[in-house]
mmCIF file of C-alpha atoms and ligand atoms in Angstrom:
data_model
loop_
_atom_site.group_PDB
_atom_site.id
_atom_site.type_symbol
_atom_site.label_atom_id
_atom_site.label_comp_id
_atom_site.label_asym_id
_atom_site.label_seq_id
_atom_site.Cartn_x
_atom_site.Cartn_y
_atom_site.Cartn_z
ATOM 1 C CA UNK A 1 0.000 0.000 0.000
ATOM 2 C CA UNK A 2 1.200 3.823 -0.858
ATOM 3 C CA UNK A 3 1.868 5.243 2.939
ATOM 4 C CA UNK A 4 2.616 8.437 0.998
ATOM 5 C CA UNK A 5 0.335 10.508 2.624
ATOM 6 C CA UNK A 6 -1.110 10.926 6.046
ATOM 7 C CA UNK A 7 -4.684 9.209 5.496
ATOM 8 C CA UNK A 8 -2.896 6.381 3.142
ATOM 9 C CA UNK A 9 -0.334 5.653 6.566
ATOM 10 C CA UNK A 10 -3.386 5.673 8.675
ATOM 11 C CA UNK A 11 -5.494 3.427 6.633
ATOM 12 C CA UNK A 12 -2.444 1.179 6.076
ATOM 13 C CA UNK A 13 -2.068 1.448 9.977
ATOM 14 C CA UNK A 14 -5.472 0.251 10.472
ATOM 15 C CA UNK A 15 -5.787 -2.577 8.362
ATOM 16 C CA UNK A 16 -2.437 -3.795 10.349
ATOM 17 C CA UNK A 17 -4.369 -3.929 13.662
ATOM 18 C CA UNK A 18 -7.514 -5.156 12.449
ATOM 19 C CA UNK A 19 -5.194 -8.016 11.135
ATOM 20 C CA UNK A 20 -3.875 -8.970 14.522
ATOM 21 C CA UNK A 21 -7.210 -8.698 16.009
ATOM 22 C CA UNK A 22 -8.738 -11.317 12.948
ATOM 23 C CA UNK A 23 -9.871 -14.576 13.774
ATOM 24 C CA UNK A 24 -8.433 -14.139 17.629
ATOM 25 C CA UNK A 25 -10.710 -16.195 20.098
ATOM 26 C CA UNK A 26 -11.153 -13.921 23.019
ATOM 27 C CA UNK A 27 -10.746 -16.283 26.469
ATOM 28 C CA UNK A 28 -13.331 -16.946 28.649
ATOM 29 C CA UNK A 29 -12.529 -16.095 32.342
ATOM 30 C CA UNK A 30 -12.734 -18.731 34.639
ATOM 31 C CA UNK A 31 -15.248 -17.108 36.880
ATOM 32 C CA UNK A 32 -17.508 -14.676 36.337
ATOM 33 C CA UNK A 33 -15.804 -11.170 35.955
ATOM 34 C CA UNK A 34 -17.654 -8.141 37.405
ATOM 35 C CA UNK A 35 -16.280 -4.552 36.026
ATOM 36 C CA UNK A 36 -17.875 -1.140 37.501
ATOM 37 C CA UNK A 37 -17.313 1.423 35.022
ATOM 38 C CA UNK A 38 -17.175 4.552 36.975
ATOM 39 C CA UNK A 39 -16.214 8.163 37.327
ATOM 40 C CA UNK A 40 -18.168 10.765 39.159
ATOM 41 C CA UNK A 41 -17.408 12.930 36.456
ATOM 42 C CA UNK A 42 -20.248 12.619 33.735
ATOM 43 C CA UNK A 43 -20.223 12.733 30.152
ATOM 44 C CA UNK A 44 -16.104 11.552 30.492
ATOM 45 C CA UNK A 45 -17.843 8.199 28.405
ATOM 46 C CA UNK A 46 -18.734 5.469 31.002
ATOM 47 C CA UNK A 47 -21.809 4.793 29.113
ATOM 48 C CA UNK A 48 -19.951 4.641 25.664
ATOM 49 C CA UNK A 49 -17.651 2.395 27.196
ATOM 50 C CA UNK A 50 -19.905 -0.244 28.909
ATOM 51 C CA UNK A 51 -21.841 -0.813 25.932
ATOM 52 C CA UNK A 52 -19.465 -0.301 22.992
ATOM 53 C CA UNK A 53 -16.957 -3.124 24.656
ATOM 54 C CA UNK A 54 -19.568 -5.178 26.230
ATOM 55 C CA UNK A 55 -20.666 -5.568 22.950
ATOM 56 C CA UNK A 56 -17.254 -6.148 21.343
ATOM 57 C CA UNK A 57 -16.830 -8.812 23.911
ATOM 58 C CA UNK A 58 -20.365 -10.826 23.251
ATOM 59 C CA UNK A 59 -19.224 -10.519 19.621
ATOM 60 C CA UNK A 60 -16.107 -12.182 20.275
ATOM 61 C CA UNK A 61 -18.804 -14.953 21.696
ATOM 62 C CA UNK A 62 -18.534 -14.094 25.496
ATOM 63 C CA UNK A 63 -21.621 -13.890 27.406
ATOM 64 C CA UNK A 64 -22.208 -10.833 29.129
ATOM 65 C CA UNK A 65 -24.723 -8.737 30.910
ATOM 66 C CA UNK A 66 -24.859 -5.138 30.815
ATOM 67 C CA UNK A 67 -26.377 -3.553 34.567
ATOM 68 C CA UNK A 68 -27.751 -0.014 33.799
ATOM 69 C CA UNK A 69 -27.823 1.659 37.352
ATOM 70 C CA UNK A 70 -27.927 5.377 35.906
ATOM 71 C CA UNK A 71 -31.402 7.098 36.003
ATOM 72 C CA UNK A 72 -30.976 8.607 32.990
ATOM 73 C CA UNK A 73 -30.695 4.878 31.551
ATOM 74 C CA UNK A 74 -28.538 5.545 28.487
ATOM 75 C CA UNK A 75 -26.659 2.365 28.535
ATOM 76 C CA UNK A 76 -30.401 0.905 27.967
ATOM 77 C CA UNK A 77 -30.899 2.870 25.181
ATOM 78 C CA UNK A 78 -27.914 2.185 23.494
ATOM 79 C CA UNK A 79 -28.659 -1.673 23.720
ATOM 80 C CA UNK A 80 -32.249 -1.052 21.985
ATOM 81 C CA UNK A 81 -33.567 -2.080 25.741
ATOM 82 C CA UNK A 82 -37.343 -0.920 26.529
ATOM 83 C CA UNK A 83 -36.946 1.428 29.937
ATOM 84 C CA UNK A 84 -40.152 3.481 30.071
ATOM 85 C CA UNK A 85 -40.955 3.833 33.501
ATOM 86 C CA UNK A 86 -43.976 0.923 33.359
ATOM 87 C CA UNK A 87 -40.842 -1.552 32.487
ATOM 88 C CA UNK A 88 -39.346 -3.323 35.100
ATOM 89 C CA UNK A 89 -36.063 -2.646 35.992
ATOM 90 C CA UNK A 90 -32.798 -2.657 38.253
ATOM 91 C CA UNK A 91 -35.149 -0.351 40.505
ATOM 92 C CA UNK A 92 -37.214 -2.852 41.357
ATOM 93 C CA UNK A 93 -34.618 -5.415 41.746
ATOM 94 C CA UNK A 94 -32.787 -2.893 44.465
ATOM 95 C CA UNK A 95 -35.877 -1.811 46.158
ATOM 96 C CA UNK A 96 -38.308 -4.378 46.235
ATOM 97 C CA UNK A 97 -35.831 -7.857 45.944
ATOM 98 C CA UNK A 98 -37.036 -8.503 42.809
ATOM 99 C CA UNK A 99 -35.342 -11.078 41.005
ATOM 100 C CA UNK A 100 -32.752 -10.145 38.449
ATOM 101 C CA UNK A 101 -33.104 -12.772 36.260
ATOM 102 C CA UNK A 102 -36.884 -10.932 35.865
ATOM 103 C CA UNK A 103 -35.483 -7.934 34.376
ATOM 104 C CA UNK A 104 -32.849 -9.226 32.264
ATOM 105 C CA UNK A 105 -33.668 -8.843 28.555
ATOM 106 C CA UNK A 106 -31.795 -9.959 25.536
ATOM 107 C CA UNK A 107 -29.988 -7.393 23.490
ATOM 108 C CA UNK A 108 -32.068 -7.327 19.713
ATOM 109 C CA UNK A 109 -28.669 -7.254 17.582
ATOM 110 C CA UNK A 110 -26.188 -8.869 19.632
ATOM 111 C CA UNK A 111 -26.410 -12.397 20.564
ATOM 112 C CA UNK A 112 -24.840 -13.586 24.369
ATOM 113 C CA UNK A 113 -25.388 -10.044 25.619
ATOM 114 C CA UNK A 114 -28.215 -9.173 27.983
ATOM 115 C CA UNK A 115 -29.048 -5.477 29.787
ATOM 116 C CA UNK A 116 -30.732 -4.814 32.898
ATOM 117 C CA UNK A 117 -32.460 -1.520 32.150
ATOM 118 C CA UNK A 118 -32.487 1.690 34.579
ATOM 119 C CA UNK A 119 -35.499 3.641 34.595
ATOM 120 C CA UNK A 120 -36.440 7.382 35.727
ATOM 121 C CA UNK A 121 -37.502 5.675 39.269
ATOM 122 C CA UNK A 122 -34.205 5.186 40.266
ATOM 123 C CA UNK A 123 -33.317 8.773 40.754
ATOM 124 C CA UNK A 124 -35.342 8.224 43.556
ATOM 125 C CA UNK A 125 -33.378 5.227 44.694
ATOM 126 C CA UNK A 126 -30.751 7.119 46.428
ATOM 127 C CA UNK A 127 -32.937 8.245 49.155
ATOM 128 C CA UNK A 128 -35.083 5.041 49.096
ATOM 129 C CA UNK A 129 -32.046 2.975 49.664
ATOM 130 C CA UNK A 130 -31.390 4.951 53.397
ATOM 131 C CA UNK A 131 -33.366 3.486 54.700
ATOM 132 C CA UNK A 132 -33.475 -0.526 53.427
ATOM 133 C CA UNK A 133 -31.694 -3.394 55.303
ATOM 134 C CA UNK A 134 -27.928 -4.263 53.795
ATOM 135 C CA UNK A 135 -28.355 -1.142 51.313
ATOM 136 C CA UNK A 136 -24.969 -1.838 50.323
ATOM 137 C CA UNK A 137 -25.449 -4.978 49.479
ATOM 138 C CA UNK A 138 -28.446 -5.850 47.372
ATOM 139 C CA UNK A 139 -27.295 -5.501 44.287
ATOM 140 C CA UNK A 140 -24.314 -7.849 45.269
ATOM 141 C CA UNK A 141 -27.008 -10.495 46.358
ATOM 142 C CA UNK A 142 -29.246 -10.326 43.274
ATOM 143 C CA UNK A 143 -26.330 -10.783 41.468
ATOM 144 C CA UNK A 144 -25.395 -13.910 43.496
ATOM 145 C CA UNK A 145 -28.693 -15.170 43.476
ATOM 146 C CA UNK A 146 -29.186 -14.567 39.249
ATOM 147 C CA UNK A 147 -26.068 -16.399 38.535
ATOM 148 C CA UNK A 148 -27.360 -19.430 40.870
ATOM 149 C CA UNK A 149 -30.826 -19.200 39.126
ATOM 150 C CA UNK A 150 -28.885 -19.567 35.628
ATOM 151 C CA UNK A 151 -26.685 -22.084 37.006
ATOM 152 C CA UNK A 152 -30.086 -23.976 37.854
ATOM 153 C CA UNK A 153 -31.686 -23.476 34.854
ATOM 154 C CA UNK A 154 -28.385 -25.058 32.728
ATOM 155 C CA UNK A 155 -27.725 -21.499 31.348
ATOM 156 C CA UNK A 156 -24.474 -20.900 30.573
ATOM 157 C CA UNK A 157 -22.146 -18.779 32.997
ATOM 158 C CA UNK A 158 -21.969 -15.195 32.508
ATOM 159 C CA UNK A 159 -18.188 -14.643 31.575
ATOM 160 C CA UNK A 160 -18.505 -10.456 31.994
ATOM 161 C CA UNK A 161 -20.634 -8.242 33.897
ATOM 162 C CA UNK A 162 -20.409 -4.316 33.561
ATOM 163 C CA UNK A 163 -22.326 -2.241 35.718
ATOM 164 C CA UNK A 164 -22.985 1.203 33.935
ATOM 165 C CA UNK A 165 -22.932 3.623 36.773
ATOM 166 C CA UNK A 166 -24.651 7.099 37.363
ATOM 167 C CA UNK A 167 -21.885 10.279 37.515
ATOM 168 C CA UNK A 168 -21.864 10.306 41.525
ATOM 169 C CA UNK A 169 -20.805 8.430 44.516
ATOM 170 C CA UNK A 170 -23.904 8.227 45.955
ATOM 171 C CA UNK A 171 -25.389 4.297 46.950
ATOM 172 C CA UNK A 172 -26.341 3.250 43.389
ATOM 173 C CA UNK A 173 -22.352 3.582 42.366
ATOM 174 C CA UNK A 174 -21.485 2.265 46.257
ATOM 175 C CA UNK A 175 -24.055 -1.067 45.257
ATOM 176 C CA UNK A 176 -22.002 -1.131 42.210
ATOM 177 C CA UNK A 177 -18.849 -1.152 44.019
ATOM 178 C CA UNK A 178 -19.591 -3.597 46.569
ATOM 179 C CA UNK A 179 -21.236 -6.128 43.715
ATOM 180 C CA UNK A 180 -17.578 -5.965 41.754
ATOM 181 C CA UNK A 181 -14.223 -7.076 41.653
ATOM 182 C CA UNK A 182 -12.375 -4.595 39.584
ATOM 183 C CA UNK A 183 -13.234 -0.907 38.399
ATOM 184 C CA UNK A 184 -13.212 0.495 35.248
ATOM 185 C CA UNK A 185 -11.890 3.983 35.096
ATOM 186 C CA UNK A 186 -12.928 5.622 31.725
ATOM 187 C CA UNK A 187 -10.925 8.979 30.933
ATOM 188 C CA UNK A 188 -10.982 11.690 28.901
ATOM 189 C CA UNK A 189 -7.803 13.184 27.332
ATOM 190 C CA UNK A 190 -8.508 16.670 28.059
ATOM 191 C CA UNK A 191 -7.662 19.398 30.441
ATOM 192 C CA UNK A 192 -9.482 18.393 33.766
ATOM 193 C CA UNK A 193 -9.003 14.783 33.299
ATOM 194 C CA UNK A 194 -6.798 14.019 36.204
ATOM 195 C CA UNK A 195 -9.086 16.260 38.766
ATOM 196 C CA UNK A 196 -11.782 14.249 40.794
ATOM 197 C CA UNK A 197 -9.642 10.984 40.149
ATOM 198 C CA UNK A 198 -7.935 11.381 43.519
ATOM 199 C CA UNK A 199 -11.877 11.710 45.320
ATOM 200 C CA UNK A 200 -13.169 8.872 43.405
ATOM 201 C CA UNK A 201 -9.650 6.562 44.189
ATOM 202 C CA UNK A 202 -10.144 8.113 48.211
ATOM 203 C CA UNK A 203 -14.353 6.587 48.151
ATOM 204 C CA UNK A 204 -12.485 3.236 46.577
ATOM 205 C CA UNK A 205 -10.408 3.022 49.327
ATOM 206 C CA UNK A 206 -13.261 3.521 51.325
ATOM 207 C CA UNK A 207 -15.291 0.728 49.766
ATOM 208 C CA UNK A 208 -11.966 -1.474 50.074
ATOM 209 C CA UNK A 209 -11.461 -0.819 53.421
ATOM 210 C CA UNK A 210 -15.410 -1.302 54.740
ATOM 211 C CA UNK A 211 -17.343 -3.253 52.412
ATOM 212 C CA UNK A 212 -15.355 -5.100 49.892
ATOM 213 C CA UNK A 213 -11.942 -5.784 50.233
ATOM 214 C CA UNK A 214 -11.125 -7.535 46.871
ATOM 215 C CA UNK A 215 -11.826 -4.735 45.197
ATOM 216 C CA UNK A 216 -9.295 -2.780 42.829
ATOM 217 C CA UNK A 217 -8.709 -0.717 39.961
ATOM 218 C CA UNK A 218 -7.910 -3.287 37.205
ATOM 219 C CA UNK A 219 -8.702 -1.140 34.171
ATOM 220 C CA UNK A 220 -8.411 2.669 32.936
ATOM 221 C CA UNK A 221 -9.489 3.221 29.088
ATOM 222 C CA UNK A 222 -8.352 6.655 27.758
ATOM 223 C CA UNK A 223 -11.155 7.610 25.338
ATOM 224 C CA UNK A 224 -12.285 10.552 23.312
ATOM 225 C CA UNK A 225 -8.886 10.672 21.907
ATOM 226 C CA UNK A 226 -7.779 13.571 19.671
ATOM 227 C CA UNK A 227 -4.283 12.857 17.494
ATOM 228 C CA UNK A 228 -4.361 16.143 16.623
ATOM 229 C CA UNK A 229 -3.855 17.817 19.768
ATOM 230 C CA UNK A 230 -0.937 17.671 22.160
ATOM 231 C CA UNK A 231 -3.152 18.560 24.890
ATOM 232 C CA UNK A 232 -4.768 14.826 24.553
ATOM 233 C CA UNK A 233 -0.836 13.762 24.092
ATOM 234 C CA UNK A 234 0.118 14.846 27.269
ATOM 235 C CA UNK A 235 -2.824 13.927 29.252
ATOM 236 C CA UNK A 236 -2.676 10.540 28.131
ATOM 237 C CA UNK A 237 1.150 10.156 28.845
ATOM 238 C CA UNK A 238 0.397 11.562 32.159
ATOM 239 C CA UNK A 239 -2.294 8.877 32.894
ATOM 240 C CA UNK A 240 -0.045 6.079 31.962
ATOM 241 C CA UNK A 241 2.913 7.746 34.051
ATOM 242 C CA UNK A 242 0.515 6.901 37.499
ATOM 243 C CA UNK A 243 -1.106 4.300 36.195
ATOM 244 C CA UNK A 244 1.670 1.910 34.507
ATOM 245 C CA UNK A 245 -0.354 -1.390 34.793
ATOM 246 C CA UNK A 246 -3.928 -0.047 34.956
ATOM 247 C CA UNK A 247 -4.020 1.734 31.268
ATOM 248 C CA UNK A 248 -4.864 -0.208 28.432
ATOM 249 C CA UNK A 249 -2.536 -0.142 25.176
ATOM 250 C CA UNK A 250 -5.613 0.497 23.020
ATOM 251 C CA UNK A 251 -6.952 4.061 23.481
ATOM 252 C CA UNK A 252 -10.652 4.959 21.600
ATOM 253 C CA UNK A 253 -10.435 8.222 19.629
ATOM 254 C CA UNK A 254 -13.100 10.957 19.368
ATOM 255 C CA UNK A 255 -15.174 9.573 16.501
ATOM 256 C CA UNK A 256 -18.740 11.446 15.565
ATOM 257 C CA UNK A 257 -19.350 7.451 14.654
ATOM 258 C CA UNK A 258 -19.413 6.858 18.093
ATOM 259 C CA UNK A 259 -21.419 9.288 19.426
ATOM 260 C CA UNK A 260 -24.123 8.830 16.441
ATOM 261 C CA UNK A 261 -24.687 5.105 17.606
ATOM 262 C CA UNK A 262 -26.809 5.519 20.579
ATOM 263 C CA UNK A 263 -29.165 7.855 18.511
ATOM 264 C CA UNK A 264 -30.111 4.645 16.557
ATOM 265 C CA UNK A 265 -30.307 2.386 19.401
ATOM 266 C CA UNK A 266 -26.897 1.010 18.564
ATOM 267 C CA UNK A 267 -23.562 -0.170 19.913
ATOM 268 C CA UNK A 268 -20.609 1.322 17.190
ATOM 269 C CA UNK A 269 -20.347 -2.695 17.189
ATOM 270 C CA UNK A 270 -23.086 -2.326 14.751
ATOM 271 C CA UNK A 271 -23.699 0.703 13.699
ATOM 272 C CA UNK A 272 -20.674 0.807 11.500
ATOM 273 C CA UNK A 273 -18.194 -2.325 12.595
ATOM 274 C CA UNK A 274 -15.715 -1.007 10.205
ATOM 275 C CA UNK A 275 -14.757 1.963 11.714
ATOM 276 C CA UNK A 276 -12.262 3.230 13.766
ATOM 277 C CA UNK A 277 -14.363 3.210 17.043
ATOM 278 C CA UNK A 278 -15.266 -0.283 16.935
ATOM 279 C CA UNK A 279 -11.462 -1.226 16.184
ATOM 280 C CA UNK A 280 -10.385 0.873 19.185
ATOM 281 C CA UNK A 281 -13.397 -1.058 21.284
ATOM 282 C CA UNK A 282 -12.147 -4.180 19.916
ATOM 283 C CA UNK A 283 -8.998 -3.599 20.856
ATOM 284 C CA UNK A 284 -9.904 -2.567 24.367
ATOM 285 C CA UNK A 285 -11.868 -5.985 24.611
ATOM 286 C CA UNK A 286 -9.254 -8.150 23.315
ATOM 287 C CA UNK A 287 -6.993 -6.672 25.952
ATOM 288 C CA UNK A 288 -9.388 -6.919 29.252
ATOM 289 C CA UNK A 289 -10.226 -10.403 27.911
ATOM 290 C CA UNK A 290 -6.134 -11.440 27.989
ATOM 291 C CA UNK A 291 -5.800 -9.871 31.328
ATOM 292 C CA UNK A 292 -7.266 -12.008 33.691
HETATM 293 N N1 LIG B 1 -14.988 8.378 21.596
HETATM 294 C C1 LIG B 1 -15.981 9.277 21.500
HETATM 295 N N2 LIG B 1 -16.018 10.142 20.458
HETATM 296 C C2 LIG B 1 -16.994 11.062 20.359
HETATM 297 N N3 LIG B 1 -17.987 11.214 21.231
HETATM 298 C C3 LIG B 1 -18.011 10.382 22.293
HETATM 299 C C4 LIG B 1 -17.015 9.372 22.489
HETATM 300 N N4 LIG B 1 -17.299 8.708 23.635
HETATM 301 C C5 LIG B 1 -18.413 9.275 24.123
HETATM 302 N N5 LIG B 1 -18.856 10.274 23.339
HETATM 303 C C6 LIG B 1 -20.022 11.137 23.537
HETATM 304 O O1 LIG B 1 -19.799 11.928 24.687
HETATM 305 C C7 LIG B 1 -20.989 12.048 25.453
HETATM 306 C C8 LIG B 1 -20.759 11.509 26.860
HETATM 307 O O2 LIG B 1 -20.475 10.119 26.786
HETATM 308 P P1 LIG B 1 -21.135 9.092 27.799
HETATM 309 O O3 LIG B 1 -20.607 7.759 27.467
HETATM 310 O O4 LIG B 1 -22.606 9.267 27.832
HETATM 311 O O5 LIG B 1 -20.493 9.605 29.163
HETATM 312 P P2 LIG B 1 -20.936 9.298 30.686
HETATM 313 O O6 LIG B 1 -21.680 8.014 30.696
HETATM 314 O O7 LIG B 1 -19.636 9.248 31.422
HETATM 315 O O8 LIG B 1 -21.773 10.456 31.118
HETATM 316 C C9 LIG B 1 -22.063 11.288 24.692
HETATM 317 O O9 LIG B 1 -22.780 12.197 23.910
HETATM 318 C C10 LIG B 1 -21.277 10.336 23.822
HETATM 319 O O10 LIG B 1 -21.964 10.003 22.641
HETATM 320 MG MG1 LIG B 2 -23.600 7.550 31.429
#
């Protein structure tokens, strides 16, 4: 191929790492890996990044279950999940012990991947949740309890759970935490990314030291990428300089493909697999999937 010019060297670049990526079987885990993607920061791409590699990874064959605990419910949407507020949803699973397994729906364009939607009711979880017996814990049990209701049913074994969580660090994100094993930090290579990480390490700490000992930060996904800037340069060597074995290799570059996705109920998966996005995602996947 002619690397002659800039595009040419960054299609030729591309077609390189979709090669490495064709035909690889992604492992399955042996147990059941649980990922919080958090950040009290909003709009840094949690949501992008639960559903774009949750997807990547049921397309890869995995089985995996997205948990929307977010009012707004935008990991829902983006899965083409129904989350009016008649549906039932994670609300009613963490304020009324409703079974998991009842709100669980199958993605429509993605085999082996499954949602629990959020609906508006759960802004109102927060204060609901005061008052409830082991507050902290019940989405941590109706996990426990779905995956023993699969087991019973001859399902197979969910290899990846991501819980999509709301932009604060309020009980929905400290259910999420206490339900997990590892935390997903997504962030975004621009001026303020580094401020608010030291809180939201501090509330970890917190959770580690109270609630849920095995808990760490496994995983931190630079995203919303811009080559052209040094400013996203910079943040992201900065990132990698405190977080040597946390950032992933594969970073996800701003792409109007990616944010266009949700609008038609889509992961970038399948909205347009041949894109950049969904080789960054890809990438991403292929990486969490090795580390285990
Ligand atoms: N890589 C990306 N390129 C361009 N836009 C993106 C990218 N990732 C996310 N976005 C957009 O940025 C906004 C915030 O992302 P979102 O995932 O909803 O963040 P959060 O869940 O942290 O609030 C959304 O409009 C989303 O479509
Ligand atoms: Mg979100």
């Amino acid at each position: 191929m002619d690397e002659s010019t800039p595009l040419a060297r960054e299609l030729a670049s591309e077609a390189r790492r979709r090669e490495k990526l064709a035909g690889r079987s992604f492992p399955r885990p042996a147990e059941t890996r649980i990922l919080t993607v958090s950040n009290q920061k909003g709009g840094v791409g949690k949501t992008t990044t639960t559903v774009n590699l949750a997807a990547a990874l049921a397309t890869a064959g995995l089985n995996v279950l997205v948990i929307d605990i977010d009012p707004q419910g935008n990991a829902s949407t983006a899965l083409g999940i129904d989350h009016h507020a008649e549906v039932e949803s994670i609300y009613d699973v963490l304020i009324d012990d409703l079974p998991l397994g009842k709100v669980v729906a199958p993605c429509p364009d993605i085999n082996n991947l499954l949602c629990a939607p959020a609906t508006i009711h759960l802004a109102g979880a927060e204060i609901e949740l005061v008052s409830l017996v082991a507050r902290e814990q019940r989405l941590s049990r109706a996990i426990a309890e779905y995956a023993k209701e699969r087991e019973a049913a001859g399902l197979p074994r969910l290899d990846f759970i991501f819980i999509d969580c709301p932009p604060s660090l309020g009980l929905l994100t400290v259910n999420a935490f206490v339900a997990a094993r590892e935390v997903l930090i997504p962030i975004q290579c621009e001026y303020y990314a580094l401020e608010g990480l030291s809180q939201l390490l501090k509330n970890i700490e917190m959770i580690q030291k109270h609630l849920n000992a095995d808990l760490e930060v496994s995983t931190i996904l630079l995203t919303m990428y811009d080559g052209r800037t040094n400013l996203a340069a910079q943040v992201a060597a900065e990132v990698r300089e405190h977080f040597p074995e946390q950032v992933l290799k594969a970073v996800v570059p701003r792409s109007v493909r990616i944010s266009e996705a949700p609008s038609y109920q889509q992961t970038i998966m399948t909205y347009d697999p041949s894109s950049s996005g969904a080789l960054s995602y890809l990438e991403a996947a292929a990486e969490i999937a090795q580390r285990q």
